[in-house]
PDB file of C-alpha atoms in Angstrom:
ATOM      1  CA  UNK A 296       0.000   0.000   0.000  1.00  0.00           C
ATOM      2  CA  UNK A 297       0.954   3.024  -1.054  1.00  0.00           C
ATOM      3  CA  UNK A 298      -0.277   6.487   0.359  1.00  0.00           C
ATOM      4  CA  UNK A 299       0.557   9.894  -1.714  1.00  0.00           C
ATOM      5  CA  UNK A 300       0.417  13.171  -1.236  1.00  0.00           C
ATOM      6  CA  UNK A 301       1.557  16.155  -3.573  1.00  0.00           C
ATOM      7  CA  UNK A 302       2.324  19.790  -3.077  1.00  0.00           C
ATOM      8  CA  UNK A 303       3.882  22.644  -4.346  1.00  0.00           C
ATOM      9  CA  UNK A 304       1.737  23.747  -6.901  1.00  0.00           C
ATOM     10  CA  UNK A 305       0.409  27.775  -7.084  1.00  0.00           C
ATOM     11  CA  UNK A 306      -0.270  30.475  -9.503  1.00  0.00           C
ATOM     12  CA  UNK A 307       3.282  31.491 -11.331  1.00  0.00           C
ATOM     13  CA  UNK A 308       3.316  33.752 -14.626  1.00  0.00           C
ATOM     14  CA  UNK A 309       4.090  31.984 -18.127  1.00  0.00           C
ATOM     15  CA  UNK A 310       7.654  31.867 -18.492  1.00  0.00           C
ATOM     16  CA  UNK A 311       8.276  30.825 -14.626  1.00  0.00           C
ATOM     17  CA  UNK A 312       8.923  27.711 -12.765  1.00  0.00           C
ATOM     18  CA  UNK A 313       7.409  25.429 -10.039  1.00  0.00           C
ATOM     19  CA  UNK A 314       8.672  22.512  -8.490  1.00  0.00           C
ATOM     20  CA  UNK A 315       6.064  19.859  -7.850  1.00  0.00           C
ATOM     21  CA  UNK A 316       6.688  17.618  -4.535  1.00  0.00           C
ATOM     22  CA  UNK A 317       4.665  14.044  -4.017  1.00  0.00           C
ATOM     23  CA  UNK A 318       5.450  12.689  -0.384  1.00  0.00           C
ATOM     24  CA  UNK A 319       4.607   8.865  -0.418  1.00  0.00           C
ATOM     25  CA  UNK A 320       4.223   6.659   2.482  1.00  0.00           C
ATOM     26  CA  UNK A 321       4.849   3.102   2.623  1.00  0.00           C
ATOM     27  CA  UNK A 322       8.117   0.903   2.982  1.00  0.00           C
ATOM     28  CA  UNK A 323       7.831  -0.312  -0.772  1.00  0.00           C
ATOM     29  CA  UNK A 324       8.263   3.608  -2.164  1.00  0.00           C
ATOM     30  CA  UNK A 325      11.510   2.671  -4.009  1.00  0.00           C
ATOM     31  CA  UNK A 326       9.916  -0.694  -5.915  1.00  0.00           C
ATOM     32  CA  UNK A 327       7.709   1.664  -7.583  1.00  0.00           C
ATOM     33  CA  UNK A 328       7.430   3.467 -11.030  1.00  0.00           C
ATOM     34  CA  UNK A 329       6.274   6.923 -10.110  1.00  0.00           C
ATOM     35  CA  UNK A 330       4.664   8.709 -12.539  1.00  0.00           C
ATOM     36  CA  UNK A 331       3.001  12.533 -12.987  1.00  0.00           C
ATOM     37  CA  UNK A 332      -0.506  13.301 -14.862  1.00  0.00           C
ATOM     38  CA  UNK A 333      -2.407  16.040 -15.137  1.00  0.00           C
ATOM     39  CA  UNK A 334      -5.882  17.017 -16.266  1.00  0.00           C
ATOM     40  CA  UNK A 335      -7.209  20.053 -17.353  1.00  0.00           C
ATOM     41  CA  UNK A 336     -11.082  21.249 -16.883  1.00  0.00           C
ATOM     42  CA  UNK A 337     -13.067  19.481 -19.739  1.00  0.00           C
ATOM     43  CA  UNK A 338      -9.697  17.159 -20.831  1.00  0.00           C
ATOM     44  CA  UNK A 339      -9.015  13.501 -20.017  1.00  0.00           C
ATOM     45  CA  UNK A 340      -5.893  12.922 -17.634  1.00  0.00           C
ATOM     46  CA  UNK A 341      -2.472  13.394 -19.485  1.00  0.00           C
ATOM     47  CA  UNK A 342       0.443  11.900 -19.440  1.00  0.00           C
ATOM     48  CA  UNK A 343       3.599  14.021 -17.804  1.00  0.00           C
ATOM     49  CA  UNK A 344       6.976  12.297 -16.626  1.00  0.00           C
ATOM     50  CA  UNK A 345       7.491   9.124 -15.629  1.00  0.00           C
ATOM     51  CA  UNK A 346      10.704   7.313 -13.532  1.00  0.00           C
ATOM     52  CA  UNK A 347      11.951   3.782 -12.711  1.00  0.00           C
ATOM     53  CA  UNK A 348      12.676   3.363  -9.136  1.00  0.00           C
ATOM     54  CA  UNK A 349      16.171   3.222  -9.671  1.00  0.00           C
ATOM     55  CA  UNK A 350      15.907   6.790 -11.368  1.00  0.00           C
ATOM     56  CA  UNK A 351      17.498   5.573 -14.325  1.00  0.00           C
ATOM     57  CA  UNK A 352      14.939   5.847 -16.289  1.00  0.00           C
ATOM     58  CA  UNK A 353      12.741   8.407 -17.618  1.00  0.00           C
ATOM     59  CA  UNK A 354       9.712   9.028 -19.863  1.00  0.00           C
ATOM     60  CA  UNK A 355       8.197  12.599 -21.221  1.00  0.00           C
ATOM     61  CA  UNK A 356       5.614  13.550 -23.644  1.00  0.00           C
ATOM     62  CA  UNK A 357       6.803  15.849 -26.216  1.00  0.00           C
ATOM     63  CA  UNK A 358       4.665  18.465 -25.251  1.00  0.00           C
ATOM     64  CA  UNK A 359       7.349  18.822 -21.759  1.00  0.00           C
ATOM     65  CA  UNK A 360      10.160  17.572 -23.086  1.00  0.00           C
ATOM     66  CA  UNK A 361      13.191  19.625 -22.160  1.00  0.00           C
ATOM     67  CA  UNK A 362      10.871  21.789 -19.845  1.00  0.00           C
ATOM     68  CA  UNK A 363       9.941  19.418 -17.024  1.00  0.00           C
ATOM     69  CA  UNK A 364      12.046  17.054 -15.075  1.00  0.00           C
ATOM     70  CA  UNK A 365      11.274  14.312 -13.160  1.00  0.00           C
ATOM     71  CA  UNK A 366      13.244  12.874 -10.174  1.00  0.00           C
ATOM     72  CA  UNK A 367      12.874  10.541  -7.146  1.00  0.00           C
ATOM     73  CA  UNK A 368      14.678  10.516  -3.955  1.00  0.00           C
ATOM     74  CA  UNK A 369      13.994   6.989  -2.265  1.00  0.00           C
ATOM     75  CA  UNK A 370      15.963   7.751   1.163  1.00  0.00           C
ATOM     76  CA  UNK A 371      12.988  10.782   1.493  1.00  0.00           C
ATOM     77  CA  UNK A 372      10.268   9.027  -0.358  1.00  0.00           C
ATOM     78  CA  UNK A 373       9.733  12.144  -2.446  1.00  0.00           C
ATOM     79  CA  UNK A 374       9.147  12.632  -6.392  1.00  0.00           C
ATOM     80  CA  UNK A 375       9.741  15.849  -7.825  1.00  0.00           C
ATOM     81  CA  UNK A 376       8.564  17.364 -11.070  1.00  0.00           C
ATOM     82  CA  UNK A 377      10.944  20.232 -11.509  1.00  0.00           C
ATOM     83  CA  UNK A 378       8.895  22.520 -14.493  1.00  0.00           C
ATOM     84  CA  UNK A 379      10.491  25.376 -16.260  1.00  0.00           C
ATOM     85  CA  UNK A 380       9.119  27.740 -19.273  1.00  0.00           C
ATOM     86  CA  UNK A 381       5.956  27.775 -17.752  1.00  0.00           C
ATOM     87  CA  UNK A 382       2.747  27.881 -20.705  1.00  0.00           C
ATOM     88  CA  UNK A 383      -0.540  28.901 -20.137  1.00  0.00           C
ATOM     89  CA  UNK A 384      -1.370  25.211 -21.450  1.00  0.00           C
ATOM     90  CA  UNK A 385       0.258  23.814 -18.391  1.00  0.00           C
ATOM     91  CA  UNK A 386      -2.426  24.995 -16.161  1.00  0.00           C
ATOM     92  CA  UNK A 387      -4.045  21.715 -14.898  1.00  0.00           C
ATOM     93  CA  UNK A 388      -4.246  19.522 -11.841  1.00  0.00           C
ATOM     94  CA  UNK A 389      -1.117  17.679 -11.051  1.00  0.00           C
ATOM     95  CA  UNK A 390      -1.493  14.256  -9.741  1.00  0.00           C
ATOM     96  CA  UNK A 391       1.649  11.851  -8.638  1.00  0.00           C
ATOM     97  CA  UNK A 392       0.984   8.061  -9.481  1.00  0.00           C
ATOM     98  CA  UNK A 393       2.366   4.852  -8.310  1.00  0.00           C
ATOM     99  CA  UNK A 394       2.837   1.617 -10.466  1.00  0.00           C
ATOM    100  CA  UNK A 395       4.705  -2.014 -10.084  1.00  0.00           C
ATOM    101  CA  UNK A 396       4.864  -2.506 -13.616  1.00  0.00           C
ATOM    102  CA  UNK A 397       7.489  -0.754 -16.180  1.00  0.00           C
ATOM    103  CA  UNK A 398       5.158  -1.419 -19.142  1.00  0.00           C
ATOM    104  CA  UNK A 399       2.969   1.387 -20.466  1.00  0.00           C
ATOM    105  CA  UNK A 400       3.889   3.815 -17.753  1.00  0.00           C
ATOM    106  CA  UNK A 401       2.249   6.428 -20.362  1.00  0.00           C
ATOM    107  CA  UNK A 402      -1.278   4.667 -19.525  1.00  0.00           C
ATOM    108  CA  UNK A 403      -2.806   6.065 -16.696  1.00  0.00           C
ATOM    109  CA  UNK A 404      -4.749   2.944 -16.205  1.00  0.00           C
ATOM    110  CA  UNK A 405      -1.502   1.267 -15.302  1.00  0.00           C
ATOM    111  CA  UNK A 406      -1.250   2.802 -12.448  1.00  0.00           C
ATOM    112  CA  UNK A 407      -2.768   1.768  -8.792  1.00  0.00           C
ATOM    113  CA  UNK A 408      -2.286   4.437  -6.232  1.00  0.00           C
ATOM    114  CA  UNK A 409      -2.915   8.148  -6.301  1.00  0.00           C
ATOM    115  CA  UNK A 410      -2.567  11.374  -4.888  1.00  0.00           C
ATOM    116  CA  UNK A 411      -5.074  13.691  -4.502  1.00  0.00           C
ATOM    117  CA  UNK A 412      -3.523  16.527  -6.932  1.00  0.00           C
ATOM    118  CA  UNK A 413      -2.124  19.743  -6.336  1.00  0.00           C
ATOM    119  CA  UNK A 414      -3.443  22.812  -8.744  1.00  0.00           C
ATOM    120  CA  UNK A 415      -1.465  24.867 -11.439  1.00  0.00           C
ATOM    121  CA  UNK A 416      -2.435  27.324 -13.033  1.00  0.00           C
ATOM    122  CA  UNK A 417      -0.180  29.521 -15.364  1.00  0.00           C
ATOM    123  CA  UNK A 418      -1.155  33.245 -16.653  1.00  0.00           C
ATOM    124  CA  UNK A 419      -0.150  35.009 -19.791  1.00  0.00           C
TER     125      UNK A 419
END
């Protein structure tokens, strides 16, 4: 069982940064694929970032690529989403996911524990 809760989200001006924090509970934290999703008003949930639990490996849409970063630290069961060169399109809810499985880490169905999101929202 996995428990997760994010923060760090806020109101920052296109062009700005925010680091997103998800706080997990639960010895197994570092056998997990974390992931990060979003969803805007009216949108399905969207695939963010995505990390082995080694941090080895990552995964990005292109629509963050080389703007967001992803990274885990398992001594402080933490995730972060680092996210620079803020858009207005990045306004959303931000939720941090937890998965066993390193296929399809893009699918939000994949994934069996949750946080409860933290809100973003970028002005022009």
């Amino acid at each position: 069982q996995v428990q997760l809760v994010e923060s760090g989200g806020g109101l920052v001006q296109a062009g700005g940064s925010l680091r997103l924090s998800c706080a997990a509970s639960g010895r197994t934290f570092s056998s997990y694929t974390m992931g990060w999703f979003r969803q805007a008003p009216g949108k399905g949930r969207e695939f963010v970032a995505a990390i082995t639990w080694s941090g080895g490996t990552t995964w990005y849409p292109n629509s963050v690529k080389g703007r967001f970063t992803i990274s885990r630290d398992n001594a402080k069961n933490t995730v972060y989403l680092q996210m620079n060169s803020l858009k207005s399109e990045d306004t959303a809810a931000y939720y941090c996911a937890a998965t066993a499985t390193l296929v399809d880490v893009t699918n939000f169905l994949k994934y069996n524990y949750w946080g409860q999101g933290t809100q973003v929202t970028v002005s022009s």
